[in-house]
CSV table of C-alpha atoms in Angstrom, one decimal:
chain,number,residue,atom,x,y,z
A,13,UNK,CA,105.4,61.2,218.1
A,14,UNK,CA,105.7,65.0,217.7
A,15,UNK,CA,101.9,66.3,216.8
A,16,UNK,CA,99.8,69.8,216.8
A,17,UNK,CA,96.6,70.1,217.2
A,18,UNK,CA,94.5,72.8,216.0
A,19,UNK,CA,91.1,74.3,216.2
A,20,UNK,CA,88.9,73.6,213.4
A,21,UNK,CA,87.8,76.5,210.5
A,22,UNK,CA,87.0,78.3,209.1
A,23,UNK,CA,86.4,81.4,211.7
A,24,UNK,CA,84.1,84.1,210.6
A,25,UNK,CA,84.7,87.2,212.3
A,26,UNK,CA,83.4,91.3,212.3
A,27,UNK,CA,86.1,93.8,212.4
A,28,UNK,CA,87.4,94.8,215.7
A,29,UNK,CA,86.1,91.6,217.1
A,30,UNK,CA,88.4,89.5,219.6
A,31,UNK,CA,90.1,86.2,218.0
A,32,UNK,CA,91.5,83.3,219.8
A,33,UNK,CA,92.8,80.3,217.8
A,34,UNK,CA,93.5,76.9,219.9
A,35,UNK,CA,96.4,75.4,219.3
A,36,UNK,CA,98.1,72.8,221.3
A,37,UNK,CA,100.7,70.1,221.3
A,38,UNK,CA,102.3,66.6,221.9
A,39,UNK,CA,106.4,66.6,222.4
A,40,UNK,CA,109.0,65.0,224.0
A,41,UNK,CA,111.4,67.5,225.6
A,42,UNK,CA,111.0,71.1,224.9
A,43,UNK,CA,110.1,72.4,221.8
A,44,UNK,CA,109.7,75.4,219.9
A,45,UNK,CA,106.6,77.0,219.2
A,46,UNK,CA,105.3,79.3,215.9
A,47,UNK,CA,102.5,80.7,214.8
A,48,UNK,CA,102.7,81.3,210.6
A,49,UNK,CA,100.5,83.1,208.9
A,50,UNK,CA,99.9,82.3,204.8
A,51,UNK,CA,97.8,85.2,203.0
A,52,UNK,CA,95.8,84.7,200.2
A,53,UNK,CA,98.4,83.7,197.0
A,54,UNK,CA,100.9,83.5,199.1
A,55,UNK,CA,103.4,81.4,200.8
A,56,UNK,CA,103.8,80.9,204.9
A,57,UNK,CA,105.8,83.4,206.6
A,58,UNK,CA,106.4,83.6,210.2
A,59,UNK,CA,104.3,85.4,212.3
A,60,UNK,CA,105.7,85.1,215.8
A,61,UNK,CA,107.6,82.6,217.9
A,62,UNK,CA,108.1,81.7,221.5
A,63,UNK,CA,111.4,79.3,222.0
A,64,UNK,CA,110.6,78.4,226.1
A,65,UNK,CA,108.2,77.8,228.5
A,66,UNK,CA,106.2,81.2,230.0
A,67,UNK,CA,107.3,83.4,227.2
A,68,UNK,CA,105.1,85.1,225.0
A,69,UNK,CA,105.4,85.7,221.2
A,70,UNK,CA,104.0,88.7,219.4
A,71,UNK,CA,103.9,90.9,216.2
A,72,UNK,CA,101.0,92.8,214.3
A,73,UNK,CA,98.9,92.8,217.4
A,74,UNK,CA,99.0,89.1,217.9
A,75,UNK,CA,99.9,87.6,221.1
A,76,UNK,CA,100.6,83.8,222.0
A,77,UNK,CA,102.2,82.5,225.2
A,78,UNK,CA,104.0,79.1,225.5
A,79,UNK,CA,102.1,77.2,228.3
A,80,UNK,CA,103.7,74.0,229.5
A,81,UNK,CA,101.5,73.2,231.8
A,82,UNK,CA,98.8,73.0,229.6
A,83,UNK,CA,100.6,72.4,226.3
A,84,UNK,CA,99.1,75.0,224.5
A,85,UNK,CA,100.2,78.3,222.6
A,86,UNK,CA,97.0,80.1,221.5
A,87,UNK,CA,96.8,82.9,219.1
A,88,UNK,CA,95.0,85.6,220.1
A,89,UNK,CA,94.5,89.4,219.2
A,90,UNK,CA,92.3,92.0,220.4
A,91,UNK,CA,90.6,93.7,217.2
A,92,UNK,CA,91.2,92.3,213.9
A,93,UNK,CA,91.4,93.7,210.8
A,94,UNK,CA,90.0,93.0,206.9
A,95,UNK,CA,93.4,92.5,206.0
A,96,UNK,CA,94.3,89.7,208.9
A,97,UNK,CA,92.1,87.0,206.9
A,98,UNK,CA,94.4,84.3,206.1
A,99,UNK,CA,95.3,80.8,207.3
A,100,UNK,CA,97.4,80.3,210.8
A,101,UNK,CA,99.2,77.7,211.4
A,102,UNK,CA,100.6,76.3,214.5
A,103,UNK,CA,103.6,74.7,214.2
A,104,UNK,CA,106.2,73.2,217.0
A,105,UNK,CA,110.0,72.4,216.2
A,106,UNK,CA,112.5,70.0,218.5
A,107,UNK,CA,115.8,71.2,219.2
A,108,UNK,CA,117.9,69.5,217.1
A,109,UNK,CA,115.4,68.2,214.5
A,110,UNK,CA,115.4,68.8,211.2
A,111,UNK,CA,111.7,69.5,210.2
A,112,UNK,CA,108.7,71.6,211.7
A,113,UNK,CA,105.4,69.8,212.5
A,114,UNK,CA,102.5,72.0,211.1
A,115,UNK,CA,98.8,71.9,212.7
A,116,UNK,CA,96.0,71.3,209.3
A,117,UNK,CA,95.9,75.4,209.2
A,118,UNK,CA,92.6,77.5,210.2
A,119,UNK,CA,91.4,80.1,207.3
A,120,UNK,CA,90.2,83.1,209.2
A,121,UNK,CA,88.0,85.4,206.8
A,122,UNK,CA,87.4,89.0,208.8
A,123,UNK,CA,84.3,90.9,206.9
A,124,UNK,CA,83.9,95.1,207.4
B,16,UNK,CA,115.6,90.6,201.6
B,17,UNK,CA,115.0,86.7,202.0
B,18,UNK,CA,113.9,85.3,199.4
B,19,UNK,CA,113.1,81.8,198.3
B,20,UNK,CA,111.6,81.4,195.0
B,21,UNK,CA,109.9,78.7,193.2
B,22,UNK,CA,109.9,78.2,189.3
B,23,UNK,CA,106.3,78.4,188.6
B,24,UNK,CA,102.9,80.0,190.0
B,25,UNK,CA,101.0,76.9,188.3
B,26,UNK,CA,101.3,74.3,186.7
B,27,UNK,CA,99.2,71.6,184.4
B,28,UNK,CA,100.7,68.2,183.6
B,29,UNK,CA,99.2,64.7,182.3
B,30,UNK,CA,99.0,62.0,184.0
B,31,UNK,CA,102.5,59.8,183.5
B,32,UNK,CA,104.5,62.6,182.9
B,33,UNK,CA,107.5,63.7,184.6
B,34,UNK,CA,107.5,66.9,187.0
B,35,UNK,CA,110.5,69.4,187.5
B,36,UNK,CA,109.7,71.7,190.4
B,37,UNK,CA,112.4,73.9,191.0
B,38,UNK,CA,113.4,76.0,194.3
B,39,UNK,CA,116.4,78.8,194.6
B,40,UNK,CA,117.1,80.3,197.5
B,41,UNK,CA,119.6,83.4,197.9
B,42,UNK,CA,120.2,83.0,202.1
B,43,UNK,CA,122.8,80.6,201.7
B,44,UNK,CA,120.6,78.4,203.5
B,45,UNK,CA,122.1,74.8,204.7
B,46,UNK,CA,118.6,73.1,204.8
B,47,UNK,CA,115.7,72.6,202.5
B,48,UNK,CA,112.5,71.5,202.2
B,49,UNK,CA,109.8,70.5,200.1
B,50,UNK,CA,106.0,70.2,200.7
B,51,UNK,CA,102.3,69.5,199.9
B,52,UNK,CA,99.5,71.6,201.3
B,53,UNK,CA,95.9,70.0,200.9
B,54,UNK,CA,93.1,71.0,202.5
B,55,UNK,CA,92.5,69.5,206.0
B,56,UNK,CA,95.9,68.8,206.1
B,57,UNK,CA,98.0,71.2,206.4
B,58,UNK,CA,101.5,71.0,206.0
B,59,UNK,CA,103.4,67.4,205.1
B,60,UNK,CA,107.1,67.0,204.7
B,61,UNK,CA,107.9,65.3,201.3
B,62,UNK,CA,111.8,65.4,201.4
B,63,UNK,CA,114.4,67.6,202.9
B,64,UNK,CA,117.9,67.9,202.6
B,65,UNK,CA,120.8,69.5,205.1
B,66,UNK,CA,123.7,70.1,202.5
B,67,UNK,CA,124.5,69.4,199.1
B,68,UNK,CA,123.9,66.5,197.6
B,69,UNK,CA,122.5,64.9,200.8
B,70,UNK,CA,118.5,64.4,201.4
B,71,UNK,CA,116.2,62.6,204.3
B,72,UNK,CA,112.9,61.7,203.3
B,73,UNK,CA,110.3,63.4,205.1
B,74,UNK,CA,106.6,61.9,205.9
B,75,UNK,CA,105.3,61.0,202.3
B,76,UNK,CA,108.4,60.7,200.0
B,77,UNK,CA,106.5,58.0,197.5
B,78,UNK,CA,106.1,59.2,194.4
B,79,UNK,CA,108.5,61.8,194.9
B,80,UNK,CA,112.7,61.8,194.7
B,81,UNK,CA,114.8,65.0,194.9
B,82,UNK,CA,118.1,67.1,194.0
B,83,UNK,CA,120.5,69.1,195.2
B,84,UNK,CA,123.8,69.6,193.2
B,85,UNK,CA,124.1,73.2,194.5
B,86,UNK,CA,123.3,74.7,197.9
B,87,UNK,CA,121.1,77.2,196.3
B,88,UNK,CA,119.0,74.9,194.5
B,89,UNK,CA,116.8,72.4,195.5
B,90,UNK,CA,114.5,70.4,192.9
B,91,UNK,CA,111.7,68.0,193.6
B,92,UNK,CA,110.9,65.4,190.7
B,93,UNK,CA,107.5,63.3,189.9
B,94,UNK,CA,109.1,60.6,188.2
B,95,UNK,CA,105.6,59.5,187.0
B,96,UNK,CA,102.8,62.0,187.9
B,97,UNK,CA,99.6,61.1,188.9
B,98,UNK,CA,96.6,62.6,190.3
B,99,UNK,CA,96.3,62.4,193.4
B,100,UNK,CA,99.4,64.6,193.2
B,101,UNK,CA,97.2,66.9,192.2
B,102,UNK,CA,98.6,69.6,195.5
B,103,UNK,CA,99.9,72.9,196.5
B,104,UNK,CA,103.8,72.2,196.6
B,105,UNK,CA,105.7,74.9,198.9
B,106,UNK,CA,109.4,75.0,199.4
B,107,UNK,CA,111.3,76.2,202.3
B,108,UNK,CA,114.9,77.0,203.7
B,109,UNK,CA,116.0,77.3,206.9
B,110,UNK,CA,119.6,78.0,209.2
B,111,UNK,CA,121.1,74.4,209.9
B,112,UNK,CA,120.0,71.8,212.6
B,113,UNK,CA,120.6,72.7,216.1
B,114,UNK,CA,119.6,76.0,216.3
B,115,UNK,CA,115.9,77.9,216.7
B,116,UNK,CA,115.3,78.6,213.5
B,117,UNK,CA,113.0,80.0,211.0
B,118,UNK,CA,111.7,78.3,208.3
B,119,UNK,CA,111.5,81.1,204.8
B,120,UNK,CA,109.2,79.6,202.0
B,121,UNK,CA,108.9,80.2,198.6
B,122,UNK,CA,105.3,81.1,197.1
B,123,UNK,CA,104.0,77.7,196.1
B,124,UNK,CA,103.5,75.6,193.3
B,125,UNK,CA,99.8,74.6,192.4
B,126,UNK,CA,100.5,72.3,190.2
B,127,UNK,CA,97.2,69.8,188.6
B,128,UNK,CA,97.9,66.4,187.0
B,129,UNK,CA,94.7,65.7,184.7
């Protein structure tokens, strides 16, 4: 079946340092990717999406590109922020398909 | 604005009661969902349901059972509550089945069964 796989937290990073999170995927046919973001006392909210193969999502500074070949759609961004700690999670739909599947979630903490 | 809300922040119940969680949403959503979050696990689809009145369970519907007598409304029900119900519940709405679409969630629930 459908599946994500995530890299592991948390991530502990300095400001302004460079953050990739891993995400890839299992599917049959061509899904949808999304990267959601949660913040502290919060619920998810989308953070970017990328709906086909090659094409690269972004908002706030974050990047991820939909690679097929490789099933994969990192997160990454060049400098984070204090206020970019929260949890990311990966998450693939299926054309078609009623539900997302959501990867476990990593907590990124970024510290001045 | 979307907005999907949830009826409480928190909640604390005894074990053996029974749970009202409650979810409006004001998109005029078809689909809705409902969630647990727990730690190391991320995100697992309780029920959902695609228009009034109609719901699918999702990956761990025991325990649980849900409503929907109006579009914007969509309640999920711990006939019995337990502990190890102890979770974060989120609930979501999205655009209907066959599109691209983006799921809107409410705030959570934390809700503790002692």
């Amino acid at each position: 079946g459908d599946s994500v796989t995530q890299m592991e937290g948390p991530v502990t990073l300095s400001e302004e340092a460079f953050l990739t999170i891993n995400c890839t995927y299992t599917a049959t046919g061509y899904p949808s990717l999304f990267w959601y973001v949660q913040y502290p006392g919060e619920g998810l909210q989308l953070l970017l999406k990328a709906t086909k193969a090659d094409d690269k999502g972004s908002n706030k500074g974050f990047e991820a590109t939909y690679r097929k070949e490789t099933t994969s759609f990192h997160l990454e961004k060049g400098s984070v922020q204090v206020s970019d700690s929260a949890v990311y999670f990966c998450a693939l739909d299926q054309t078609g398909a009623n539900n997302l599947f959501f990867g476990t979630g990593t907590r990124l903490t970024v510290i001045p | 604005d979307v907005k999907v809300t949830q009826s409480s922040r928190y909640l604390v119940k005894r074990t053996g009661e029974k749970v009202f969680l409650e979810c409006v949403q004001d998109m005029d959503h078809e689909n809705m969902f409902w969630y647990r979050q727990d730690p190391g696990l991320g995100l697992r689809l309780i029920y959902f349901s695609y228009d009034v009145k109609m719901k699918e369970k999702g990956d761990i519907p025991e325990g649980y059972s849900v409503s929907r007598e109006k579009k914007e409304r969509f309640s999920l029900i711990l006939e019995s509550a337990s502990t190890n119900q102890t979770s974060m519940y989120l609930c979501a709405s999205s655009l209907p089945t066959g599109q691209t679409y983006e799921q809107y969630f409410g705030p959570g629930t934390r809700l503790t069964v002692t």
